PDB file of C-alpha atoms in Angstrom:
ATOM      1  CA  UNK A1168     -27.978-234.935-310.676  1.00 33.00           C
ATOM      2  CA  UNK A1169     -27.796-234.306-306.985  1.00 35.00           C
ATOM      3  CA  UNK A1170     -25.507-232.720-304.687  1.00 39.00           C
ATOM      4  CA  UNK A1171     -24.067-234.223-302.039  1.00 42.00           C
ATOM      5  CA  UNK A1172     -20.653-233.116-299.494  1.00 39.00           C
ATOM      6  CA  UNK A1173     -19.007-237.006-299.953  1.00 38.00           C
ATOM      7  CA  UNK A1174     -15.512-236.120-301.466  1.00 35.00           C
ATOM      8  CA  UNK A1175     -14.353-232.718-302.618  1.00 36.00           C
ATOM      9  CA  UNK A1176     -11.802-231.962-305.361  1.00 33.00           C
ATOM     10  CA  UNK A1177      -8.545-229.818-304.448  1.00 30.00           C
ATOM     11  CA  UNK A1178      -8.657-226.598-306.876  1.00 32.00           C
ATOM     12  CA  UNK A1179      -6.358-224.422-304.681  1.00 33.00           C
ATOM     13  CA  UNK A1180      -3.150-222.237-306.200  1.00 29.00           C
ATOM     14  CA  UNK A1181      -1.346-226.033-307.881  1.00 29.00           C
ATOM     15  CA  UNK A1182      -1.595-227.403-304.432  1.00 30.00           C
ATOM     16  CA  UNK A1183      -2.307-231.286-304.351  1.00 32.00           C
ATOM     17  CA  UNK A1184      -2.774-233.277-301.092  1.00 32.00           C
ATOM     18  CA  UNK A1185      -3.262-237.373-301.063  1.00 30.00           C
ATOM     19  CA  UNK A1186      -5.900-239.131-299.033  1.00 33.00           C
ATOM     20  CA  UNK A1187      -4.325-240.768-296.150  1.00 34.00           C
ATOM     21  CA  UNK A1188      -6.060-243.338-294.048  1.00 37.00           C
ATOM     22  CA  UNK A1189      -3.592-242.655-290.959  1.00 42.00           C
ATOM     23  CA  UNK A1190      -4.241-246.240-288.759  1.00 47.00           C
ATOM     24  CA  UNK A1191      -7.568-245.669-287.176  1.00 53.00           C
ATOM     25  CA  UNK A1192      -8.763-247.348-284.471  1.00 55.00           C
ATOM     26  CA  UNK A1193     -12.214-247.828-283.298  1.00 56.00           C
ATOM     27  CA  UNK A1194     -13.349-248.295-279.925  1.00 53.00           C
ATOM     28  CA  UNK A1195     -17.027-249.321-278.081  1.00 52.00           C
ATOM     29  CA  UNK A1196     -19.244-249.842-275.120  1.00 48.00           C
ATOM     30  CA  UNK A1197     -22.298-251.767-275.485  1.00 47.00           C
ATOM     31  CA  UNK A1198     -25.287-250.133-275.467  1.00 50.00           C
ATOM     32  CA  UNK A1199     -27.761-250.736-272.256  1.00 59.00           C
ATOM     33  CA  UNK A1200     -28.772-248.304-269.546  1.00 72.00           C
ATOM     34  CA  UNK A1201     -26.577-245.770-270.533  1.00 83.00           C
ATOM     35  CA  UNK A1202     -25.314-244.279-274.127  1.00 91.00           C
ATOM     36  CA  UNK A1203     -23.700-246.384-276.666  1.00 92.00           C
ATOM     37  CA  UNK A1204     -20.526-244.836-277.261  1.00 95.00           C
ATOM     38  CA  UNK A1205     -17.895-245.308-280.427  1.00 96.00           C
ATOM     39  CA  UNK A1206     -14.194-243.722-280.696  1.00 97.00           C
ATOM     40  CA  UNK A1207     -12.584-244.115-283.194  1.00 97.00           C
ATOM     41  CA  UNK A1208      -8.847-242.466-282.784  1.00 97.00           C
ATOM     42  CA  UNK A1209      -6.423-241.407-285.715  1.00 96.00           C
ATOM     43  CA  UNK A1210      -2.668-240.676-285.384  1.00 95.00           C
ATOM     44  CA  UNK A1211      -1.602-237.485-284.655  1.00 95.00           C
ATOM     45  CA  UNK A1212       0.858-235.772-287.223  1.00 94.00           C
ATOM     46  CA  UNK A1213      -0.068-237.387-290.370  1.00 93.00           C
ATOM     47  CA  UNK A1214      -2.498-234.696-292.075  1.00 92.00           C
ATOM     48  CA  UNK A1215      -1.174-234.240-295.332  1.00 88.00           C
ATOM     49  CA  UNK A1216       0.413-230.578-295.972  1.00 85.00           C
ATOM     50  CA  UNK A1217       1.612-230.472-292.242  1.00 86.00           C
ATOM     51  CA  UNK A1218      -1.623-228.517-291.047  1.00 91.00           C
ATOM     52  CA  UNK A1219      -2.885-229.183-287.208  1.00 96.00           C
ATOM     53  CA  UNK A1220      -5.890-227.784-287.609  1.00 95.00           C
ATOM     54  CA  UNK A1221      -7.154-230.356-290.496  1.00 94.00           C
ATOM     55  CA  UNK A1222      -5.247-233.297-288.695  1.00 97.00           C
ATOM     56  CA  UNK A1223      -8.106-235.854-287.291  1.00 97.00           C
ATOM     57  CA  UNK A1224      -7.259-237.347-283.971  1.00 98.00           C
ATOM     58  CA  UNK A1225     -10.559-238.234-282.740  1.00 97.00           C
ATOM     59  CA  UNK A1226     -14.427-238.597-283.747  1.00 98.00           C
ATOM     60  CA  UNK A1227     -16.691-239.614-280.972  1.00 98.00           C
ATOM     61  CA  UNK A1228     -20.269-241.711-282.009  1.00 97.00           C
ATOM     62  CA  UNK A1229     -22.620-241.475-279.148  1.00 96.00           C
ATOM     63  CA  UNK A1230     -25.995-240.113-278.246  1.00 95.00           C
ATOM     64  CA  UNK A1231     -28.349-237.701-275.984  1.00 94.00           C
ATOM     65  CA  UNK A1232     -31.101-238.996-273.822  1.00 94.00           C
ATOM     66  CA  UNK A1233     -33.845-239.657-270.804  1.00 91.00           C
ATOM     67  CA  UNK A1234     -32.742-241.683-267.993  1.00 90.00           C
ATOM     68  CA  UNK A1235     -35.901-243.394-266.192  1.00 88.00           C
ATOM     69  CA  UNK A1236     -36.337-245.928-263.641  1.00 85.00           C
ATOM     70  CA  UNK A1237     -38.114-248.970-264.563  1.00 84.00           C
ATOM     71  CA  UNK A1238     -39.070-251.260-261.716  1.00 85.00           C
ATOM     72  CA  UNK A1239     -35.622-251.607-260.583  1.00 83.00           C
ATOM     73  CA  UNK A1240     -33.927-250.858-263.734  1.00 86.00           C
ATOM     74  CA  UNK A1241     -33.371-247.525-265.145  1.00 85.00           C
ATOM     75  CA  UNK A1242     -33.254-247.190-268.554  1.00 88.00           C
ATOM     76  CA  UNK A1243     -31.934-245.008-271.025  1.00 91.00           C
ATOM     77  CA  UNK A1244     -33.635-243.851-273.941  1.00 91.00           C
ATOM     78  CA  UNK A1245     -31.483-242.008-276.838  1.00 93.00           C
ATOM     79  CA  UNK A1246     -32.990-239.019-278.371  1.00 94.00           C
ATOM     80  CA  UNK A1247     -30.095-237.474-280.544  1.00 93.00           C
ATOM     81  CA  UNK A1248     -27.089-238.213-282.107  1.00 94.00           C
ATOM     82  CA  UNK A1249     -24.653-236.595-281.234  1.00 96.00           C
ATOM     83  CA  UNK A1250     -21.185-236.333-283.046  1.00 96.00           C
ATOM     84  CA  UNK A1251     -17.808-235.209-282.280  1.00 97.00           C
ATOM     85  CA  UNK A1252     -14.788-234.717-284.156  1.00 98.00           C
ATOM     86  CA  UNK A1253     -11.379-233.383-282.821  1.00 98.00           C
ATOM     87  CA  UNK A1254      -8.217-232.168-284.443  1.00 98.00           C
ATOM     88  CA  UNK A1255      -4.999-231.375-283.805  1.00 97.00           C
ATOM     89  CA  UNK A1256      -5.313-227.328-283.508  1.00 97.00           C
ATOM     90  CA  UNK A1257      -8.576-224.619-283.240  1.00 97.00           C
ATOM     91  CA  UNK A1258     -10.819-225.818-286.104  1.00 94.00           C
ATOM     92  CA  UNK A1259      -9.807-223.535-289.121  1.00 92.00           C
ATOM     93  CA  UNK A1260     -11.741-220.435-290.240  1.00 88.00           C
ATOM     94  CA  UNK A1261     -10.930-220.263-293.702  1.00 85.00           C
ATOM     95  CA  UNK A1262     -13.827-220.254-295.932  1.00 79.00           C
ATOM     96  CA  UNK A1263     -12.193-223.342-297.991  1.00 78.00           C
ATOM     97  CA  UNK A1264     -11.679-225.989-295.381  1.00 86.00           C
ATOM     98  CA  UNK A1265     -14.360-228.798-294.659  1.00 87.00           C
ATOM     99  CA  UNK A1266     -14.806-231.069-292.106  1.00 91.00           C
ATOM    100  CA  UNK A1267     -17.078-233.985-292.672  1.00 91.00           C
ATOM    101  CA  UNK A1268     -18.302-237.564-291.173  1.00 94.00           C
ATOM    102  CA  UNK A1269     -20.081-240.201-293.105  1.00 93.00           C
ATOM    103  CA  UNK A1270     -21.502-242.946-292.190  1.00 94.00           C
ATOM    104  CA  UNK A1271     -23.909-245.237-293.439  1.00 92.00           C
ATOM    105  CA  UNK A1272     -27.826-246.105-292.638  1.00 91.00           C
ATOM    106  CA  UNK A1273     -29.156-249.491-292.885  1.00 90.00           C
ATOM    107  CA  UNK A1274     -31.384-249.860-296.232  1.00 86.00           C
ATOM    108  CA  UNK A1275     -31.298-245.907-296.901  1.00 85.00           C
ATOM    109  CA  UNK A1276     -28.086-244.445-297.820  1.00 85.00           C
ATOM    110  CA  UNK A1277     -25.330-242.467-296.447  1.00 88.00           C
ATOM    111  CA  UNK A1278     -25.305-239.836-293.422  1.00 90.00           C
ATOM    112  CA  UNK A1279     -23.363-237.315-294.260  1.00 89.00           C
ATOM    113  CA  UNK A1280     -22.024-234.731-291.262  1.00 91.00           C
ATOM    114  CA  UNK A1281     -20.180-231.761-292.055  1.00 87.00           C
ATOM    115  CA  UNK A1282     -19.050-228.270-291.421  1.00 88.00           C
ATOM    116  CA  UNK A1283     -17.350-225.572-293.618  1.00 84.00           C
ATOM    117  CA  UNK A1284     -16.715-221.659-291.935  1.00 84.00           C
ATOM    118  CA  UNK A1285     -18.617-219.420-293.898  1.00 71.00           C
ATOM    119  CA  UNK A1286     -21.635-219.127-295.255  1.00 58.00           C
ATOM    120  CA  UNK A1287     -20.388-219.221-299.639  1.00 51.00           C
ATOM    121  CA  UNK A1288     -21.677-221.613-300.558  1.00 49.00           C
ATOM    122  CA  UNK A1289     -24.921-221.703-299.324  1.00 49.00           C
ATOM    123  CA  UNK A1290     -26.715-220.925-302.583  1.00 46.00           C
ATOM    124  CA  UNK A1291     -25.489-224.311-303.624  1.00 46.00           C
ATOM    125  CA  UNK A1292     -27.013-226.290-300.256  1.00 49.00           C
ATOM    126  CA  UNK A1293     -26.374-225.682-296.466  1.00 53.00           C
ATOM    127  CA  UNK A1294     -23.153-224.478-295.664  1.00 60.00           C
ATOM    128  CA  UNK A1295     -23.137-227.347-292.865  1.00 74.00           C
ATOM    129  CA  UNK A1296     -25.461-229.546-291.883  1.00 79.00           C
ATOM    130  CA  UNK A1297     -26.393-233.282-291.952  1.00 84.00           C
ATOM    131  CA  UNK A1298     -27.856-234.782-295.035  1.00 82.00           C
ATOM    132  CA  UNK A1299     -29.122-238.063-295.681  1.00 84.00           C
ATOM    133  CA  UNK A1300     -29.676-240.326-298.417  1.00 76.00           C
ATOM    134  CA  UNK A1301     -33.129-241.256-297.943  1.00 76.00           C
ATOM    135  CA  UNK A1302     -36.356-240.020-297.248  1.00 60.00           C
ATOM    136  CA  UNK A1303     -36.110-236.622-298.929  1.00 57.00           C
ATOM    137  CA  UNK A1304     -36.755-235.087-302.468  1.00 54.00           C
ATOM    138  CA  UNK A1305     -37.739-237.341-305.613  1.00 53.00           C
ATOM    139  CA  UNK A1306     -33.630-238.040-305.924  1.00 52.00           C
ATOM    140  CA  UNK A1307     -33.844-239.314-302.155  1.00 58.00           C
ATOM    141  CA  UNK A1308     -31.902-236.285-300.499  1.00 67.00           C
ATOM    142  CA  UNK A1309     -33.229-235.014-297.431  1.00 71.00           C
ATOM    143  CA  UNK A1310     -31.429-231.868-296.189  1.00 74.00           C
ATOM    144  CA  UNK A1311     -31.514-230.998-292.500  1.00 78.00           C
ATOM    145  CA  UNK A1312     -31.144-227.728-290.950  1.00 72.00           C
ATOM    146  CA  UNK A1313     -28.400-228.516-288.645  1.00 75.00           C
ATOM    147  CA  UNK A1314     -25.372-226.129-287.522  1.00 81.00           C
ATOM    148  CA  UNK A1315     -22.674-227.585-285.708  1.00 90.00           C
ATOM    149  CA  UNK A1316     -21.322-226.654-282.549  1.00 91.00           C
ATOM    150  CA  UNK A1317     -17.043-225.545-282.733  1.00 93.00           C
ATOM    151  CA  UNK A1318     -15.444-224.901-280.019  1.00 95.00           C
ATOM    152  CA  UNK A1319     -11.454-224.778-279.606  1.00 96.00           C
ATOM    153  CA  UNK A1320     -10.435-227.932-281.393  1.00 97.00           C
ATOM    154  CA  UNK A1321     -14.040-229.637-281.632  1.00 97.00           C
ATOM    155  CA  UNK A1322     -16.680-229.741-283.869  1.00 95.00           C
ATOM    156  CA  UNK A1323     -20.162-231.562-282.332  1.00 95.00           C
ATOM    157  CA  UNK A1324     -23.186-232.098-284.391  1.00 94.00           C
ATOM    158  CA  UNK A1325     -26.295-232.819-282.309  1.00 93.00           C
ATOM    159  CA  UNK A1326     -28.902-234.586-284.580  1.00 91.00           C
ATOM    160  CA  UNK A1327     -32.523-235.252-283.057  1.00 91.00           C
ATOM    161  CA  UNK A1328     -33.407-238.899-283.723  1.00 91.00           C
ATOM    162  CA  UNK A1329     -36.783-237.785-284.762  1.00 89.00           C
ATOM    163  CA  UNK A1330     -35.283-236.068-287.416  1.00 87.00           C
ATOM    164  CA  UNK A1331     -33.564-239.357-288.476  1.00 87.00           C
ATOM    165  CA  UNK A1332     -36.715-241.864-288.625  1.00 85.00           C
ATOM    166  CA  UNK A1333     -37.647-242.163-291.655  1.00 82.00           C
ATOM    167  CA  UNK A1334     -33.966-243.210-292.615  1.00 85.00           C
ATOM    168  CA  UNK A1335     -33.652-245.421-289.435  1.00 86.00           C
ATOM    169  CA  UNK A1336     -37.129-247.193-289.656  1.00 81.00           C
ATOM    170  CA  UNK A1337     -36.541-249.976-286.601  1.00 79.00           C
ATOM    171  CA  UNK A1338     -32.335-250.356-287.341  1.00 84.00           C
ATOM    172  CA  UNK A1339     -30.653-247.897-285.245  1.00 89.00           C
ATOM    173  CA  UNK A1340     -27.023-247.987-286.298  1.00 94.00           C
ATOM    174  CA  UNK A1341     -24.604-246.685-288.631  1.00 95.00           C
ATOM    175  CA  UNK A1342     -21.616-248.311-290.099  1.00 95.00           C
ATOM    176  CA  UNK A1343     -19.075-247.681-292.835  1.00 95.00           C
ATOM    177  CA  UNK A1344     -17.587-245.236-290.890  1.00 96.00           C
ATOM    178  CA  UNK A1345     -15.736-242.359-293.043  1.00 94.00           C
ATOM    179  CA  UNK A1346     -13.913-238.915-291.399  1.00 94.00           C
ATOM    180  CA  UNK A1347     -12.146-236.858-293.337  1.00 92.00           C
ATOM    181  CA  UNK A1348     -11.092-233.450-293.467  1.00 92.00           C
ATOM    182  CA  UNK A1349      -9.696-231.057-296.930  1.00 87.00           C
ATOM    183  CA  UNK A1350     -10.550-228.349-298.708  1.00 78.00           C
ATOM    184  CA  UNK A1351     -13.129-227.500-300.941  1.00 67.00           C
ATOM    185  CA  UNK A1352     -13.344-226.378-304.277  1.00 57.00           C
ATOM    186  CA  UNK A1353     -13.322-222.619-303.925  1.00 51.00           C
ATOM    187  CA  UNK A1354     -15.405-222.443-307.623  1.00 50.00           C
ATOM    188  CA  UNK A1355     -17.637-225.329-307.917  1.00 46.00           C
ATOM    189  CA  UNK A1356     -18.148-225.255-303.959  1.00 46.00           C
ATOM    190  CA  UNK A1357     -19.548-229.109-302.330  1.00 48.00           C
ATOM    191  CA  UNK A1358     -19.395-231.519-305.148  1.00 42.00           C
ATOM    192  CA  UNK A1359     -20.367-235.246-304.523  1.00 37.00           C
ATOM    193  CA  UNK A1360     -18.780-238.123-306.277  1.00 34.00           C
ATOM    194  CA  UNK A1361     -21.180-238.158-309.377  1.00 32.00           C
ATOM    195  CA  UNK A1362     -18.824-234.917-310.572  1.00 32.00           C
ATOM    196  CA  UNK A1363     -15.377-235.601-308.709  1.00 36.00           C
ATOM    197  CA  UNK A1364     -15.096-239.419-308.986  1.00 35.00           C
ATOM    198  CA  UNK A1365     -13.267-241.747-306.541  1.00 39.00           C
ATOM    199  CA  UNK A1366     -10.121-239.656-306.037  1.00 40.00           C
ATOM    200  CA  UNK A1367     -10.064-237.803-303.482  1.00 50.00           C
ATOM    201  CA  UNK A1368      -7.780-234.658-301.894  1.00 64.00           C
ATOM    202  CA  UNK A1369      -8.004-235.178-298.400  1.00 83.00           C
ATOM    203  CA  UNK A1370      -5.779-233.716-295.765  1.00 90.00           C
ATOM    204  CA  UNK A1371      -6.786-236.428-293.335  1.00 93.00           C
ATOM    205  CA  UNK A1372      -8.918-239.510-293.109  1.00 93.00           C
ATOM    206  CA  UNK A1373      -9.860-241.854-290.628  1.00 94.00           C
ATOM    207  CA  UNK A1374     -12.120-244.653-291.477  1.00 94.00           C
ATOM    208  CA  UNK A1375     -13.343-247.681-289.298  1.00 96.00           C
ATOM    209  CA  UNK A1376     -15.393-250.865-289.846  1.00 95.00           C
ATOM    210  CA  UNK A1377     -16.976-251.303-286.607  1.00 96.00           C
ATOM    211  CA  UNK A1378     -21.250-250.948-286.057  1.00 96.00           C
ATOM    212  CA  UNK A1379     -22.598-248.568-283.911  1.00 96.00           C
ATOM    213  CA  UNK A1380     -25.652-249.417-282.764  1.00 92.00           C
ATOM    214  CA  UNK A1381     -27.935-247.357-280.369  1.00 88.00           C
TER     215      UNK A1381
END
C-alpha cells in the first residue's frame, strides 16, 4: 500500500465537517508568447465550520519562464509550474490543517500539491510537497522535495518542469482539477483513499473541469 495526501479523514474532538463544492468557476488565457494562465474562483463564506482561514476563494494555474525574441516573435518558454491558492484569512498554523491541489497528468496519474504547518508528520512522507503518480518507486510514487511558499493569505508552490518530465512526456497539461482544504488526522497523519475511502471531511472544495495546457 502507498501513501498518498488525496482525501484526509476528520478525527478531531467529535467534530464532523461535509465536503462542499461551493460553485467554482474556472477561468483561461490561451497559451502563446506569454504564460498560460487558469483561475479558478470559489465563493467566499461557504467553508464548512465558519473558518476564513480554510475558506478557498482562489487557486491560480500558471507558469515561470524565458522570454526570447525569435525573428520578430518573442517567445515564451515555461520552465515551472507555479501554483497559487488563496483563502479567506492568513493561512492557518495549526499543525492539523492541510491545504492541497490535485490535478491530473495525462497517461500518469494524479499531481498532488499540498501544504500542512509543521513538520509531524514527516516520518510518514514530506510534510508538504508535490507528489506524483508516476515515474517514481516500484508502486509509481515519486516524491518531490518541494516547500511551498505562504505568505499572508497565499500559499504558492513553484514546481520546476524538469522535475515533472517523466510524468509529462510531450502532453503538458493537467486537468481534473481538485482544491480542497480540512484537517488531517492528528493520529494516522496523510492517508490516501486506499485507507479513508470516498468520503471525505473537507472544510472547502473547489473543483473545475477545464484543461490547462502549457
Amino acid at each position: 500500500m502507498r501513501l498518498s495526501t488525496a482525501r484526509l479523514a476528520l478525527a478531531a474532538a467529535g467534530l464532523a465537517v461535509v465536503g462542499l463544492v461551493g460553485g467554482a468557476q474556472a477561468a483561461k488565457t490561451a497559451p502563446g508568447a506569454a504564460p498560460t494562465v487558469l483561475t479558478i474562483n470559489d465563493a467566499t463564506g461557504d467553508a464548512q465550520g465558519g473558518q476564513a482561514s480554510t475558506d478557498l476563494t482562489k487557486v491560480v494555474y500558471t507558469t515561470s519562464g524565458t522570454t526570447k525574441k525569435v525573428g520578430k516573435k518573442r517567445v515564451y518558454t515555461p520552465t515551472a509550474l507555479v501554483v497559487t491558492m488563496t483563502v479567506a484569512a492568513p493561512v492557518s498554523t495549526a499543525p492539523v490543517v492541510i491545504y492541497e491541489a490535485d490535478s491530473a497528468i495525462p497517461d500518469c496519474g494524479k499531481l498532488f500539491l499540498y501544504y500542512v504547518p509543521g513538520d509531524q508528520f514527516r516520518a510518514v512522507q514530506p510534510a508538504s510537497g508535490a507528489q506524483v503518480g508516476c515515474g517514481g518507486t516500484d508502486d509509481g510514487t515519486l516524491f518531490l522535495e518541494n516547500t511551498p511558499v505562504v505568505a499572508g493569505s497565499t500559499i504558492t508552490w513553484t514546481v520546476p518542469l524538469a522535475d515533472l518530465a517523466p510524468a509529462l512526456k510531450k502532453a503538458r497539461s493537467l486537468s481534473e482539477f481538485h482544491t480542497y482544504t480540512g484537517l488531517a488526522d492528528p493520529v494516522l497523519g496523510l492517508l490516501g483513499p486506499e485507507y479513508v475511502g470516498e468520503s471525505r471531511a473537507d472544510a472547502d472544495v473547489a473543483d473545475s473541469a477545464e484543461t490547462f495546457k502549457f
